[in-house]
Coordinates of C-alpha atoms and ligand atoms in Angstrom, one line a residue:
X1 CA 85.5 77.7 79.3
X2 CA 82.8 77.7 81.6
X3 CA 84.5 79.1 85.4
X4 CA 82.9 77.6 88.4
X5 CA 85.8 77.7 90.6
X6 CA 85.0 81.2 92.5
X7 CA 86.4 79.7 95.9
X8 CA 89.8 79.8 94.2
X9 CA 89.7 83.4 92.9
X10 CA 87.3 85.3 91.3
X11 CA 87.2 87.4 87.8
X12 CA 88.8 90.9 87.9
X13 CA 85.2 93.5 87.7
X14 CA 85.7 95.9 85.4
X15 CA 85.2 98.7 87.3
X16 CA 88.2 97.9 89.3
X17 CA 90.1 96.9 86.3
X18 CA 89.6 100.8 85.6
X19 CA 90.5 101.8 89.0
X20 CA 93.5 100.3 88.5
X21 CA 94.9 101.1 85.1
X22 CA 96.1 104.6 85.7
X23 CA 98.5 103.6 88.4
X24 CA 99.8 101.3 86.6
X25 CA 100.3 103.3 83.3
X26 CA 101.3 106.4 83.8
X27 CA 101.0 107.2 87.7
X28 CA 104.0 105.1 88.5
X29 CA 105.4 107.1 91.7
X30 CA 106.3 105.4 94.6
X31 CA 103.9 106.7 97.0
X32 CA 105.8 107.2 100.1
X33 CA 108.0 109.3 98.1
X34 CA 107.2 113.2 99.3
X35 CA 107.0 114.4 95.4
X36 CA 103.5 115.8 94.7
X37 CA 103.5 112.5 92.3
X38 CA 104.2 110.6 95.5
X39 CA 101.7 112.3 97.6
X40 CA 98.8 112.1 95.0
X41 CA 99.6 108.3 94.8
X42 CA 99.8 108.3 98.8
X43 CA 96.0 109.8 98.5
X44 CA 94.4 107.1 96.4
X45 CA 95.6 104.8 98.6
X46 CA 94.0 106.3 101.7
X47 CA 90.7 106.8 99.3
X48 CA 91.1 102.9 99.1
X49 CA 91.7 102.7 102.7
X50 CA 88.3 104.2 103.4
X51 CA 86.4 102.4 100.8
X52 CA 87.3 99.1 102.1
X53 CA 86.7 100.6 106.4
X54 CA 83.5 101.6 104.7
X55 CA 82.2 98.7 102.7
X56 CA 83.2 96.5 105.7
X57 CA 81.1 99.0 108.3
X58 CA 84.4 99.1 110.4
X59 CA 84.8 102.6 111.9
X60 CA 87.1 102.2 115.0
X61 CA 90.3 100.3 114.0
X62 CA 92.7 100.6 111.7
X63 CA 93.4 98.4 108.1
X64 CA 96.5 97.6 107.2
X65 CA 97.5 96.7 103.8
X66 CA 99.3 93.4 103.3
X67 CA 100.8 91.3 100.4
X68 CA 98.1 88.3 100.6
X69 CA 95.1 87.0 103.4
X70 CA 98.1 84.5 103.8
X71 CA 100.5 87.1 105.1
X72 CA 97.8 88.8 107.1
X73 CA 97.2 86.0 109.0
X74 CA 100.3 84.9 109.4
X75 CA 100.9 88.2 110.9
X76 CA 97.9 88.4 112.8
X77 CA 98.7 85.2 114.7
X78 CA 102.7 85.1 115.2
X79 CA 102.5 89.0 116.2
X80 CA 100.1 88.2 118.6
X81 CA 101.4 85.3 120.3
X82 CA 104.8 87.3 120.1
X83 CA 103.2 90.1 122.7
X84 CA 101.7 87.4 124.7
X85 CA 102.7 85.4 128.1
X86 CA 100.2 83.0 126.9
X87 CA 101.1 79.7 125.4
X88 CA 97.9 78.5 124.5
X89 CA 95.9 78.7 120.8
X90 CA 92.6 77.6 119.5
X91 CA 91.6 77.3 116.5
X92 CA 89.1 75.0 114.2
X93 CA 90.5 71.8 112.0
X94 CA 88.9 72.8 109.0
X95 CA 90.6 76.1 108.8
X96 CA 93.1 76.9 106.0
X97 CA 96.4 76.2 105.6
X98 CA 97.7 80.0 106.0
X99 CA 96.0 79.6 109.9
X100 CA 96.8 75.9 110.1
X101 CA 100.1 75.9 109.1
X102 CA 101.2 78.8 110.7
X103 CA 100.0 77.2 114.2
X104 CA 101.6 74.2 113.8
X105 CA 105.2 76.3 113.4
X106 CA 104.2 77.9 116.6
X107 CA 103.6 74.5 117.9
X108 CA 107.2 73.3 116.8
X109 CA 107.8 76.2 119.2
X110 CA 106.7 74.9 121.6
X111 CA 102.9 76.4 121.6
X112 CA 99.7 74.6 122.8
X113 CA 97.6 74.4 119.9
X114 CA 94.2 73.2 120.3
X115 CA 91.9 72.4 117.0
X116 CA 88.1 72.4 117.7
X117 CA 86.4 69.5 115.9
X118 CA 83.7 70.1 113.7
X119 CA 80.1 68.1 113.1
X120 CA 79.2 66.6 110.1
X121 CA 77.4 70.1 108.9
X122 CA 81.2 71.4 109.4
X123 CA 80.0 73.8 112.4
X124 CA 82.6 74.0 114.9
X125 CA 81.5 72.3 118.2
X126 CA 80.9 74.7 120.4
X127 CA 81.1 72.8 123.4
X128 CA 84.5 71.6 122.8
X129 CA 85.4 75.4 122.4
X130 CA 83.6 76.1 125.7
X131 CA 86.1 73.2 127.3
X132 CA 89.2 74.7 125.0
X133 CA 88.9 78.7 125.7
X134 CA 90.6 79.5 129.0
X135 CA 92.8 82.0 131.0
X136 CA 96.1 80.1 129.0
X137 CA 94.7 81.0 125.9
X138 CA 96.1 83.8 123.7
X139 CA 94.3 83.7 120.9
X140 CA 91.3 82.1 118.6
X141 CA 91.3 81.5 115.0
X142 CA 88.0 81.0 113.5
X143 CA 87.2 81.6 109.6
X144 CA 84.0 83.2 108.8
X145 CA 83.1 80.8 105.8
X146 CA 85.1 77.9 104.7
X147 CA 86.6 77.8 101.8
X148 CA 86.2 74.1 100.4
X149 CA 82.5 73.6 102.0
X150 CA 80.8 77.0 102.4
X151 CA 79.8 76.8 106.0
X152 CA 79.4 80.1 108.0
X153 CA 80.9 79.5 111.0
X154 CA 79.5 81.3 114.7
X155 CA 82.7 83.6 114.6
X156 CA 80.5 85.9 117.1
X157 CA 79.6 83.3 119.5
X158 CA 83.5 82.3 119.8
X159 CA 84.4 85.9 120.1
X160 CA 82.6 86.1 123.3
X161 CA 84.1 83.3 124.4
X162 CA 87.8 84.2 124.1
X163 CA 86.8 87.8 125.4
X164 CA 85.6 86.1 128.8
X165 CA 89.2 85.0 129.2
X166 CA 91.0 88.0 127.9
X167 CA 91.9 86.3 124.6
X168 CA 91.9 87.8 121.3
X169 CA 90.5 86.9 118.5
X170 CA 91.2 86.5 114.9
X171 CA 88.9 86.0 111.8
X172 CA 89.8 84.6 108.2
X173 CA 86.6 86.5 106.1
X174 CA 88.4 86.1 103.1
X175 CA 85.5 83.9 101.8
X176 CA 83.1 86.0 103.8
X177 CA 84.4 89.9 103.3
X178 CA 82.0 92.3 100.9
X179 CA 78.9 89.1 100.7
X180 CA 78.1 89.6 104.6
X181 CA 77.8 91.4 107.4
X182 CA 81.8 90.9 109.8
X183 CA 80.9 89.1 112.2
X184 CA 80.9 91.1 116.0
X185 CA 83.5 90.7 118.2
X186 CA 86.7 90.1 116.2
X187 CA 89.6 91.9 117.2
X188 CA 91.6 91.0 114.0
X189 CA 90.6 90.4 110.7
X190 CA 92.5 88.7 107.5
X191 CA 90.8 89.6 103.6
X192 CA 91.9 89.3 100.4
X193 CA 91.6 91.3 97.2
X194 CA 91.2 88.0 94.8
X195 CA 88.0 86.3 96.2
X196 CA 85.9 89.8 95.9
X197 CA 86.9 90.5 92.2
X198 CA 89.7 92.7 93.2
X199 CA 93.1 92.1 92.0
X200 CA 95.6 89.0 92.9
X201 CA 98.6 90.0 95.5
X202 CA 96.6 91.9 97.8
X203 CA 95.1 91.6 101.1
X204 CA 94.8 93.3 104.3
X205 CA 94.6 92.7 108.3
X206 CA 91.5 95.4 109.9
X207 CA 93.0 96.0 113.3
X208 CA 91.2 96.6 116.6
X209 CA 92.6 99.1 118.5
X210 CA 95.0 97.7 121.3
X211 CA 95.3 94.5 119.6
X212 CA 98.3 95.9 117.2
X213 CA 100.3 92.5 116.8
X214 CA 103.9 92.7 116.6
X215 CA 105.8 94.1 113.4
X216 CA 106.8 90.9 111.1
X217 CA 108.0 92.8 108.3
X218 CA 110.7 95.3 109.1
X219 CA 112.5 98.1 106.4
X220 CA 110.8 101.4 105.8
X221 CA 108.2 102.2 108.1
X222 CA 105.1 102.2 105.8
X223 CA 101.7 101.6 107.1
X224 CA 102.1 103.2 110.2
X225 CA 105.3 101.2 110.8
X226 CA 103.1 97.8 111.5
X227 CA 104.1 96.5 108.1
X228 CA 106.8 97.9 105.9
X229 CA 107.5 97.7 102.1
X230 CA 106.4 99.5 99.5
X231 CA 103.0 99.7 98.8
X232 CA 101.3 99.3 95.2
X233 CA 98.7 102.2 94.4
X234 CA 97.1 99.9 91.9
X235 CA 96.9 97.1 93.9
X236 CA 95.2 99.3 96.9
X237 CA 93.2 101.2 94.5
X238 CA 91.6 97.9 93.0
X239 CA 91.0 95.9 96.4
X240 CA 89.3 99.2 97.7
X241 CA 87.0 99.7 94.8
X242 CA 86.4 96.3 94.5
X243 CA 85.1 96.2 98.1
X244 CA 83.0 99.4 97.5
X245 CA 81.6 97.7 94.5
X246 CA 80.6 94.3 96.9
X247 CA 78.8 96.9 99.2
X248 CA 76.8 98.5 96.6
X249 CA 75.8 95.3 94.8
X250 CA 75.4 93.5 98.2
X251 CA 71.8 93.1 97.2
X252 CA 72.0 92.3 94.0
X253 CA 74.6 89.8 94.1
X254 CA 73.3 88.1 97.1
X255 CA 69.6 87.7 95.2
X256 CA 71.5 86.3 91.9
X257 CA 73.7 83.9 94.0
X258 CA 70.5 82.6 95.4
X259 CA 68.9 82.0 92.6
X260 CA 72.4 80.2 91.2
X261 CA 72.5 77.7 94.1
X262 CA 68.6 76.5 93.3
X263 CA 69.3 76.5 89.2
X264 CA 72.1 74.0 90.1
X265 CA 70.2 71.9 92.5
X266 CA 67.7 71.3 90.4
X267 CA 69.5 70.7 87.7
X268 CA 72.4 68.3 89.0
X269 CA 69.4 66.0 90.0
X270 CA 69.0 63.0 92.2
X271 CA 72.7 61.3 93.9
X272 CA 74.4 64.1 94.9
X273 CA 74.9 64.8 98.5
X274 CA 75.5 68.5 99.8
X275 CA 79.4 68.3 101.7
X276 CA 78.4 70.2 105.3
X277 CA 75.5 72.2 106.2
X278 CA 72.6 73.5 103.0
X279 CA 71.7 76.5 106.0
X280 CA 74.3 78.0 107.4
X281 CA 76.3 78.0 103.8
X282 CA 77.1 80.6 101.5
X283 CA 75.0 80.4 98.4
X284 CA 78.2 80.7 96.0
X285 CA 79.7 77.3 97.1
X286 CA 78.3 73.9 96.3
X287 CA 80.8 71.2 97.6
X288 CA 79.3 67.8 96.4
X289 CA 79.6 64.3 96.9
X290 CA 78.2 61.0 94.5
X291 CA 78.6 57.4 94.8
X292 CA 81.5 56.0 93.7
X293 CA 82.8 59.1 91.7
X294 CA 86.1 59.8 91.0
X295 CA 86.0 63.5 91.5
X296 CA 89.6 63.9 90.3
X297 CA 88.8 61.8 86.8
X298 CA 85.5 64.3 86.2
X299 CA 87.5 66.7 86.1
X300 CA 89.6 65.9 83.7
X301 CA 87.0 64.4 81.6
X302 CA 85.5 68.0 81.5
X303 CA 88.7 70.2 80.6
X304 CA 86.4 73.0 79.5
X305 CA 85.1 73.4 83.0
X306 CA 86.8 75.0 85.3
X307 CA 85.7 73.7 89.1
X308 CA 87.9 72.2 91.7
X309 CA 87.9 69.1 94.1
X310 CA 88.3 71.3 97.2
X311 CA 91.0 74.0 97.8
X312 CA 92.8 74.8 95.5
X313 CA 96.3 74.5 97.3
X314 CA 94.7 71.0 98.8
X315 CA 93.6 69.9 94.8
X316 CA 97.5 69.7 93.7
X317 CA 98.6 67.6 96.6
X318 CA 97.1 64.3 95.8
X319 CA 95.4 64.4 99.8
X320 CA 92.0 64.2 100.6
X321 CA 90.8 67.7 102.2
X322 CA 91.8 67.9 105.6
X323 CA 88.0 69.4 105.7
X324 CA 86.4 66.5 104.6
X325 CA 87.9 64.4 106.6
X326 CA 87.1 66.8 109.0
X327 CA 83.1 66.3 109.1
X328 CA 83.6 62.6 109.0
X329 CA 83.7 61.6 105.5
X330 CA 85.8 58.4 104.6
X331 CA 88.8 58.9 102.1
X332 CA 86.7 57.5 99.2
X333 CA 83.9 60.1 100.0
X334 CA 86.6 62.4 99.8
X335 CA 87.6 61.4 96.4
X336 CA 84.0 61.5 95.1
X337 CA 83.5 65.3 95.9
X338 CA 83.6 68.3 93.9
X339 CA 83.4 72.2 94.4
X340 CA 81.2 74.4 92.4
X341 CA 81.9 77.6 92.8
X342 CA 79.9 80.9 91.2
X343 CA 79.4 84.5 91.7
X344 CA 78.7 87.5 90.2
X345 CA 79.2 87.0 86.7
X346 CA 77.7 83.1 86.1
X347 CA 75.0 83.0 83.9
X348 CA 72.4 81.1 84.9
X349 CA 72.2 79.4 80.9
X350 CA 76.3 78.2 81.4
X351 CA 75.7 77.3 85.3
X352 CA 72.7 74.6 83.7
X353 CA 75.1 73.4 80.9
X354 CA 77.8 72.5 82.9
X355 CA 75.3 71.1 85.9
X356 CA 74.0 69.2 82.9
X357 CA 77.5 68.0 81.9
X358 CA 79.0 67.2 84.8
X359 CA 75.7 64.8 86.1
X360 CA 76.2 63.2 82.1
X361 CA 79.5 62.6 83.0
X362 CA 79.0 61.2 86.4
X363 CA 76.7 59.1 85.0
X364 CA 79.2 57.6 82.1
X365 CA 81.7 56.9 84.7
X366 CA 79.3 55.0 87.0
X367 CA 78.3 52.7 83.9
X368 CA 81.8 52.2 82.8
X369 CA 82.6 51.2 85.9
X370 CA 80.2 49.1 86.9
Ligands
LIG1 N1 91.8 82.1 103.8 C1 90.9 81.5 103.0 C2 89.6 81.1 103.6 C3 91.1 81.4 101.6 O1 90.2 80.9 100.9 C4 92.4 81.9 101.1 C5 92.7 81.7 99.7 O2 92.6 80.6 99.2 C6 93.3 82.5 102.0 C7 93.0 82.5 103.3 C8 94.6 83.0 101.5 O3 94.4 84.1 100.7 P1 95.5 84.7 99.8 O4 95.4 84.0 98.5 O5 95.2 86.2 99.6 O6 96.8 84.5 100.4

């Protein structure tokens, strides 16, 4: 199988598989347990705590360790509103679901939840956050680079925005964390072990001080009694030398990703049309669109391909991506758009074949068709 779906996870590195394997073979104390067992497990965790504060050049702050990005930001934003007067939230429409749907509960509640449209590159208006951001607000959402499209949003630029009114602000870097710089400003910030070859089930919220949102998850007082349950020492130990391995291959991984993004260009060829902005994208997502494609049929035409038609929560729903939609295309563009996602370990040889592949087999289905 060829794997060009990065967006959705990414491939365990070695190095952090190794990280990992002695706390799950034979360090298996509970690490809040005072047991010099429990104490040497309690230590790698704050070694991972620091490799992650590190690689993401975060100094004041804390980072918390969470379950998932999902539970991070759902944290982030229900702890928050929960320690505000305000009654008033802004966020972008072409966020994902964990931000989405955790503002439309609040709405249910009885919240003011404003989403910021985007242009057809998928950059959030900025205007229409200009009009949005006021004295009533609480807090803004903004993700640092979408997920389905690729586009780097101006998190800093709507930072200083909520800060004029006193609001704080939250940022989504899952898709962002370890490939570049945090964006300044943010007072909250959601990543997740799976999308920077670290393991599944682990994520984290990075904390400004002052902006502690209020516990979600009561029980035993662990991470500084902002979010309890037992932590894992693998799991911990494999997100924090997975993000000490993004830092040190920064460089490296930024140069192969890209040289990636022009291999594919060239070789998908003429008819396909880049979804949202070619500049302000990350290099390891290519979200495109064809004529009269049926995205969902290519891809199970090519079964030994691995690539998605958008998110991959959105892919099993039978919707068109709420993002699409988002920068204006019609529910038939929608349908005719894939994601190609690579990283770190595509090979430029496999990346061609499947490019190669899935043009062929574009090309089949427009003839049949026609
Ligand atoms: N935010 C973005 C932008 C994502 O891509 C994802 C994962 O798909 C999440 C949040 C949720 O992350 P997790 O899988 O850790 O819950």
């Amino acid at each position: 199988m060829i794997y060009l779906d990065y967006q959705a996870t990414t491939p365990l590195a070695p190095e952090v598989a190794a990280a990992m394997r002695p706390w799950i073979e034979e360090k298996f104390a509970n690490p809040h347990s005072p047991s010099r067992w429990g104490s040497e497990a309690a230590a790698a965790i704050e070694v991972a705590r620091d490799q992650i504060l590190t690689a993401a050049a975060l100094d004041e702050g804390r980072f918390v360790f969470t379950g998932s990005a999902t539970e991070a930001l759902n944290w982030a934003i229900k702890g928050t509103v929960e320690r505000s007067e305000r009654r008033k939230l802004v966020t972008i429409a072409t966020e994902h679901a964990a931000v989405l749907d955790s503002l439309e509960w609040l709405e249910g509640k009885g919240y003011q939840v404003v989403r910021l449209p985007v242009g057809v590159d998928g950059l959030v208006d900025l205007e229409a956050a200009g009009e949005a951001i006021d004295r009533r607000t609480a807090l803004v959402a903004a993700m640092l680079v979408n997920n389905e499209i690729g586009v780097i949003q101006p998190v800093a630029q709507l930072a200083a925005m909520a800060h004029q009114f006193g609001a704080a602000m939250l940022c989504d870097a899952v898709q962002g964390f370890g490939r570049m710089d945090l964006p300044e400003g943010a007072d909250l910030i959601a990543i997740s072990g799976h999308k920077i070859h670290g393991p599944k089930g682990i994520g984290g919220l990075w904390i400004r001080k002052g902006f502690e949102p209020n516990v979600l998850l009561h029980g035993g007082g662990q991470e500084q009694g902002l979010r309890s349950g037992t932590l894992s020492p693998a799991l911990c130990a494999g997100l924090g030398e997975a993000a000490r391995l993004a830092a040190e291959r920064r460089e490296a991984d930024t140069a192969h990703l890209e040289k990636l993004f022009q291999v594919a260009l060239a070789t998908l060829g003429e008819g396909w049309i880049i979804n949202g902005s070619s500049e302000m994208r990350y290099r390891g997502n290519l979200n495109l669109r064809r004529d009269s494609l049926d995205g969902a049929r290519l891809i199970s035409d090519l079964r030994n391909f691995a690539f998605s038609l958008g998110s991959a929560c959105a892919s099993g729903s039978g919707r068109p991506s709420h993002v699409l939609r988002a920068i204006g295309l019609s529910d038939r563009e929608a349908r005719s758009s894939i994601r190609l996602g690579f990283g770190r370990y595509t090979g430029e040889e496999e990346l061609v074949l499947a490019c190669r592949r899935i043009t062929l087999a574009a090309r089949d289905q427009h003839y049949l068709t026609a």
